[in-house]
mmCIF file of C-alpha atoms and ligand atoms in Angstrom:
data_model
loop_
_atom_site.group_PDB
_atom_site.id
_atom_site.type_symbol
_atom_site.label_atom_id
_atom_site.label_comp_id
_atom_site.label_asym_id
_atom_site.label_seq_id
_atom_site.Cartn_x
_atom_site.Cartn_y
_atom_site.Cartn_z
ATOM 1 C CA MET A 1 -22.382 -30.524 10.695
ATOM 2 C CA ASP A 2 -25.052 -32.449 8.777
ATOM 3 C CA LEU A 3 -28.221 -30.448 8.362
ATOM 4 C CA GLY A 4 -30.015 -33.137 6.402
ATOM 5 C CA SER A 5 -29.353 -31.533 2.997
ATOM 6 C CA GLU A 6 -26.123 -31.485 1.005
ATOM 7 C CA THR A 7 -27.082 -28.117 -0.517
ATOM 8 C CA LEU A 8 -27.773 -26.547 2.839
ATOM 9 C CA ASN A 9 -24.550 -27.983 4.287
ATOM 10 C CA ALA A 10 -22.582 -26.452 1.413
ATOM 11 C CA LEU A 11 -24.347 -23.068 1.715
ATOM 12 C CA VAL A 12 -23.650 -22.810 5.453
ATOM 13 C CA LYS A 13 -20.030 -23.782 4.866
ATOM 14 C CA SER A 14 -19.654 -21.069 2.197
ATOM 15 C CA LEU A 15 -21.405 -18.382 4.235
ATOM 16 C CA ALA A 16 -19.277 -19.202 7.286
ATOM 17 C CA ARG A 17 -16.171 -18.303 5.261
ATOM 18 C CA LEU A 18 -17.417 -14.728 4.710
ATOM 19 C CA PRO A 19 -15.833 -11.981 6.842
ATOM 20 C CA GLY A 20 -17.738 -11.410 10.073
ATOM 21 C CA LEU A 21 -19.816 -14.576 9.810
ATOM 22 C CA GLY A 22 -19.027 -17.666 11.835
ATOM 23 C CA THR A 23 -20.798 -21.022 11.541
ATOM 24 C CA LYS A 24 -23.508 -19.908 13.975
ATOM 25 C CA SER A 25 -24.406 -16.745 12.023
ATOM 26 C CA ALA A 26 -24.091 -18.615 8.723
ATOM 27 C CA LEU A 27 -26.637 -21.116 9.937
ATOM 28 C CA ARG A 28 -29.021 -18.346 11.007
ATOM 29 C CA VAL A 29 -28.731 -16.662 7.599
ATOM 30 C CA ALA A 30 -29.288 -19.942 5.743
ATOM 31 C CA MET A 31 -32.333 -20.794 7.861
ATOM 32 C CA HIS A 32 -33.790 -17.352 7.255
ATOM 33 C CA LEU A 33 -33.355 -17.728 3.489
ATOM 34 C CA LEU A 34 -35.021 -21.112 3.645
ATOM 35 C CA ARG A 35 -38.277 -19.805 5.122
ATOM 36 C CA PRO A 36 -41.166 -20.290 2.719
ATOM 37 C CA GLU A 37 -42.289 -16.656 3.039
ATOM 38 C CA SER A 38 -38.816 -15.239 2.338
ATOM 39 C CA ALA A 39 -38.292 -13.829 -1.161
ATOM 40 C CA GLU A 40 -34.753 -12.795 -0.229
ATOM 41 C CA ALA A 41 -33.095 -15.980 -1.529
ATOM 42 C CA GLU A 42 -34.191 -15.433 -5.162
ATOM 43 C CA ARG A 43 -33.247 -11.760 -4.999
ATOM 44 C CA ILE A 44 -29.797 -12.502 -3.572
ATOM 45 C CA ALA A 45 -29.233 -15.240 -6.154
ATOM 46 C CA VAL A 46 -29.895 -12.758 -8.981
ATOM 47 C CA LEU A 47 -27.732 -10.030 -7.417
ATOM 48 C CA LEU A 48 -24.845 -12.414 -6.811
ATOM 49 C CA SER A 49 -24.881 -13.619 -10.385
ATOM 50 C CA GLU A 50 -24.825 -9.990 -11.589
ATOM 51 C CA LEU A 51 -22.134 -8.957 -9.116
ATOM 52 C CA LYS A 52 -19.112 -10.342 -10.927
ATOM 53 C CA GLU A 53 -20.571 -9.520 -14.299
ATOM 54 C CA LYS A 54 -21.475 -5.841 -13.739
ATOM 55 C CA VAL A 55 -19.505 -4.495 -10.814
ATOM 56 C CA ARG A 56 -15.876 -3.707 -11.448
ATOM 57 C CA PHE A 57 -13.062 -1.434 -10.340
ATOM 58 C CA CYS A 58 -12.420 1.910 -12.061
ATOM 59 C CA ARG A 59 -9.468 1.511 -14.412
ATOM 60 C CA SER A 60 -7.951 4.790 -13.178
ATOM 61 C CA CYS A 61 -8.488 4.857 -9.422
ATOM 62 C CA GLY A 62 -9.719 1.374 -8.455
ATOM 63 C CA ALA A 63 -13.061 2.545 -7.031
ATOM 64 C CA ILE A 64 -16.238 0.500 -7.394
ATOM 65 C CA THR A 65 -18.135 1.267 -10.600
ATOM 66 C CA GLU A 66 -20.237 -0.324 -13.328
ATOM 67 C CA ALA A 67 -18.458 1.664 -16.052
ATOM 68 C CA GLU A 68 -14.867 1.851 -17.317
ATOM 69 C CA GLN A 69 -14.245 4.839 -15.091
ATOM 70 C CA CYS A 70 -15.973 5.859 -11.856
ATOM 71 C CA ALA A 71 -18.214 8.902 -11.274
ATOM 72 C CA ILE A 72 -15.453 10.770 -9.428
ATOM 73 C CA CYS A 73 -12.757 10.289 -12.078
ATOM 74 C CA THR A 74 -15.144 11.577 -14.757
ATOM 75 C CA ASP A 75 -16.430 14.547 -12.707
ATOM 76 C CA PRO A 76 -14.832 17.736 -14.125
ATOM 77 C CA ALA A 77 -15.669 19.597 -10.889
ATOM 78 C CA ARG A 78 -13.173 17.504 -8.894
ATOM 79 C CA SER A 79 -9.647 18.940 -8.474
ATOM 80 C CA GLN A 80 -7.477 16.966 -10.862
ATOM 81 C CA ASP A 81 -4.200 17.770 -9.106
ATOM 82 C CA LEU A 82 -5.163 16.339 -5.724
ATOM 83 C CA ILE A 83 -5.282 12.585 -5.018
ATOM 84 C CA CYS A 84 -6.316 10.915 -1.782
ATOM 85 C CA VAL A 85 -4.855 7.413 -1.389
ATOM 86 C CA VAL A 86 -6.973 4.919 0.559
ATOM 87 C CA GLU A 87 -6.661 1.218 1.351
ATOM 88 C CA GLU A 88 -10.105 -0.034 0.354
ATOM 89 C CA PRO A 89 -13.080 1.239 -1.690
ATOM 90 C CA GLN A 90 -15.147 1.595 1.494
ATOM 91 C CA ASP A 91 -12.593 4.106 2.887
ATOM 92 C CA MET A 92 -13.348 6.300 -0.102
ATOM 93 C CA ILE A 93 -17.053 6.191 0.745
ATOM 94 C CA VAL A 94 -16.221 7.302 4.302
ATOM 95 C CA MET A 95 -14.102 10.205 2.974
ATOM 96 C CA GLU A 96 -16.915 11.254 0.630
ATOM 97 C CA ARG A 97 -19.412 11.258 3.473
ATOM 98 C CA THR A 98 -17.520 14.104 5.183
ATOM 99 C CA ARG A 99 -18.182 16.316 2.077
ATOM 100 C CA HIS A 100 -14.841 17.793 2.946
ATOM 101 C CA TYR A 101 -12.695 16.609 0.074
ATOM 102 C CA ARG A 102 -13.042 17.582 -3.586
ATOM 103 C CA GLY A 103 -10.092 15.856 -5.250
ATOM 104 C CA LEU A 104 -9.578 12.441 -6.850
ATOM 105 C CA TYR A 105 -8.902 9.117 -5.159
ATOM 106 C CA HIS A 106 -6.642 6.142 -5.547
ATOM 107 C CA VAL A 107 -7.598 2.791 -4.004
ATOM 108 C CA LEU A 108 -4.634 0.535 -3.192
ATOM 109 C CA HIS A 109 -6.752 -2.554 -2.436
ATOM 110 C CA GLY A 110 -4.589 -3.380 0.576
ATOM 111 C CA VAL A 111 -1.439 -2.197 2.344
ATOM 112 C CA LEU A 112 2.172 -3.311 2.283
ATOM 113 C CA SER A 113 2.537 -6.189 4.711
ATOM 114 C CA PRO A 114 5.682 -8.322 4.420
ATOM 115 C CA VAL A 115 4.337 -10.678 7.127
ATOM 116 C CA ASP A 116 1.316 -11.498 4.941
ATOM 117 C CA GLY A 117 3.440 -11.556 1.801
ATOM 118 C CA VAL A 118 1.946 -8.346 0.370
ATOM 119 C CA GLY A 119 4.618 -6.449 -1.574
ATOM 120 C CA PRO A 120 4.508 -3.327 -3.792
ATOM 121 C CA ASP A 121 3.506 -5.332 -6.868
ATOM 122 C CA ASP A 122 0.397 -6.672 -5.136
ATOM 123 C CA LEU A 123 -1.037 -3.158 -4.753
ATOM 124 C CA SER A 124 -1.927 -0.598 -7.427
ATOM 125 C CA LEU A 125 1.247 1.414 -6.768
ATOM 126 C CA ARG A 126 2.516 1.496 -10.359
ATOM 127 C CA THR A 127 -0.794 2.932 -11.554
ATOM 128 C CA LEU A 128 -0.566 5.528 -8.784
ATOM 129 C CA GLU A 129 2.916 6.506 -9.901
ATOM 130 C CA SER A 130 1.823 6.991 -13.505
ATOM 131 C CA ARG A 131 -1.232 8.982 -12.438
ATOM 132 C CA VAL A 132 0.934 11.324 -10.336
ATOM 133 C CA ARG A 133 3.220 11.793 -13.333
ATOM 134 C CA ASP A 134 0.480 12.245 -15.947
ATOM 135 C CA LEU A 135 -1.908 14.372 -13.874
ATOM 136 C CA LYS A 136 0.979 16.464 -12.510
ATOM 137 C CA THR A 137 -0.430 15.897 -9.040
ATOM 138 C CA ARG A 138 0.207 18.814 -6.669
ATOM 139 C CA GLU A 139 -0.623 16.938 -3.483
ATOM 140 C CA LEU A 140 -1.084 13.317 -2.512
ATOM 141 C CA ILE A 141 -3.020 12.820 0.735
ATOM 142 C CA VAL A 142 -2.177 9.362 2.061
ATOM 143 C CA ALA A 143 -5.203 8.228 4.070
ATOM 144 C CA THR A 144 -4.109 4.671 4.778
ATOM 145 C CA ASN A 145 -5.167 3.500 8.241
ATOM 146 C CA PRO A 146 -3.053 4.576 11.253
ATOM 147 C CA THR A 147 -1.446 1.156 11.649
ATOM 148 C CA VAL A 148 2.166 -0.010 11.277
ATOM 149 C CA GLU A 149 1.364 -1.271 7.750
ATOM 150 C CA GLY A 150 -0.538 1.907 6.869
ATOM 151 C CA ASP A 151 2.394 4.078 7.981
ATOM 152 C CA ALA A 152 4.948 1.928 6.135
ATOM 153 C CA THR A 153 2.840 2.143 2.965
ATOM 154 C CA ALA A 154 2.630 5.940 3.318
ATOM 155 C CA LEU A 155 6.433 6.190 3.548
ATOM 156 C CA TYR A 156 6.865 3.904 0.544
ATOM 157 C CA ILE A 157 4.515 6.122 -1.478
ATOM 158 C CA ALA A 158 6.311 9.297 -0.360
ATOM 159 C CA ARG A 159 9.619 7.890 -1.625
ATOM 160 C CA MET A 160 8.033 6.593 -4.836
ATOM 161 C CA VAL A 161 6.610 9.958 -5.909
ATOM 162 C CA ALA A 162 9.506 12.108 -4.616
ATOM 163 C CA PRO A 163 10.974 12.524 -8.156
ATOM 164 C CA TYR A 164 7.731 14.144 -9.397
ATOM 165 C CA GLY A 165 7.853 17.096 -6.978
ATOM 166 C CA CYS A 166 4.463 16.335 -5.501
ATOM 167 C CA THR A 167 3.761 17.102 -1.833
ATOM 168 C CA VAL A 168 2.806 14.036 0.191
ATOM 169 C CA THR A 169 0.659 14.547 3.282
ATOM 170 C CA ARG A 170 -0.763 12.172 5.854
ATOM 171 C CA LEU A 171 -4.067 12.581 7.687
ATOM 172 C CA ALA A 172 -3.460 14.257 11.066
ATOM 173 C CA ARG A 173 -2.898 12.183 14.173
ATOM 174 C CA GLY A 174 -5.907 12.099 16.400
ATOM 175 C CA LEU A 175 -7.396 9.238 14.462
ATOM 176 C CA PRO A 176 -7.418 6.255 16.817
ATOM 177 C CA MET A 177 -4.066 4.418 16.546
ATOM 178 C CA GLY A 178 -4.403 0.968 15.002
ATOM 179 C CA GLY A 179 -8.001 1.748 14.037
ATOM 180 C CA THR A 180 -9.526 1.972 10.595
ATOM 181 C CA LEU A 181 -11.085 4.926 8.769
ATOM 182 C CA GLU A 182 -14.340 3.026 8.565
ATOM 183 C CA PHE A 183 -15.046 3.567 12.246
ATOM 184 C CA VAL A 184 -14.081 7.230 12.509
ATOM 185 C CA ASP A 185 -16.897 9.759 12.788
ATOM 186 C CA ASP A 186 -17.290 12.392 10.061
ATOM 187 C CA THR A 187 -16.227 15.371 12.210
ATOM 188 C CA THR A 188 -12.990 13.715 13.382
ATOM 189 C CA LEU A 189 -12.173 12.684 9.835
ATOM 190 C CA ALA A 190 -12.907 16.165 8.436
ATOM 191 C CA ARG A 191 -10.587 17.628 11.092
ATOM 192 C CA ALA A 192 -7.878 15.097 10.227
ATOM 193 C CA ILE A 193 -8.140 16.160 6.563
ATOM 194 C CA ASP A 194 -7.777 19.848 7.503
ATOM 195 C CA ARG A 195 -4.811 19.246 9.792
ATOM 196 C CA ARG A 196 -2.945 16.863 7.513
ATOM 197 C CA GLU A 197 0.823 16.824 7.907
ATOM 198 C CA THR A 198 3.535 16.796 5.256
ATOM 199 C CA LEU A 199 5.560 13.576 5.164
HETATM 200 ZN ZN1 ZN U 201 -12.100 6.307 -10.667
#
């Protein structure tokens, strides 16, 4: 599609590659940014340039932070012997919203998926293993999504940490099968935490 400007063409093409945005939405966003009265474009340009520079992943748990370690890892009030394993940083935000969990987290940044070529070394599993060993973790709550990949990842983790004598639990069934934590309401998630089952 030629919009009459190389820059605009390139912007729409880039935006269309973002998750959830197709060409149509990308075009709407670009046109909105282009409006003379919109100050959003400058603001977004600044934020995007700072994004890669300032925002990073916690070196212990993989959560989003602007420091070496995240606010949860450095909070002495959090139970140090309890780790909740999630797929993505946003799942951790959902868990926190329930105000029902007071332990640490571990973000895998994905799930095992042989079909997509994602193996154990592509996730932060080695770091998880050393944390379980060093923190003498009492319980590992695996909160990967209730999908085939999420379940397979949970089993892999259970086997991986078996030598350290740590209990591995899985969020209770009742979460929609094949769904993601992101779309579960707080009450259902809090209940699933309470009724977690040992693997
Ligand atoms: Zn952390």
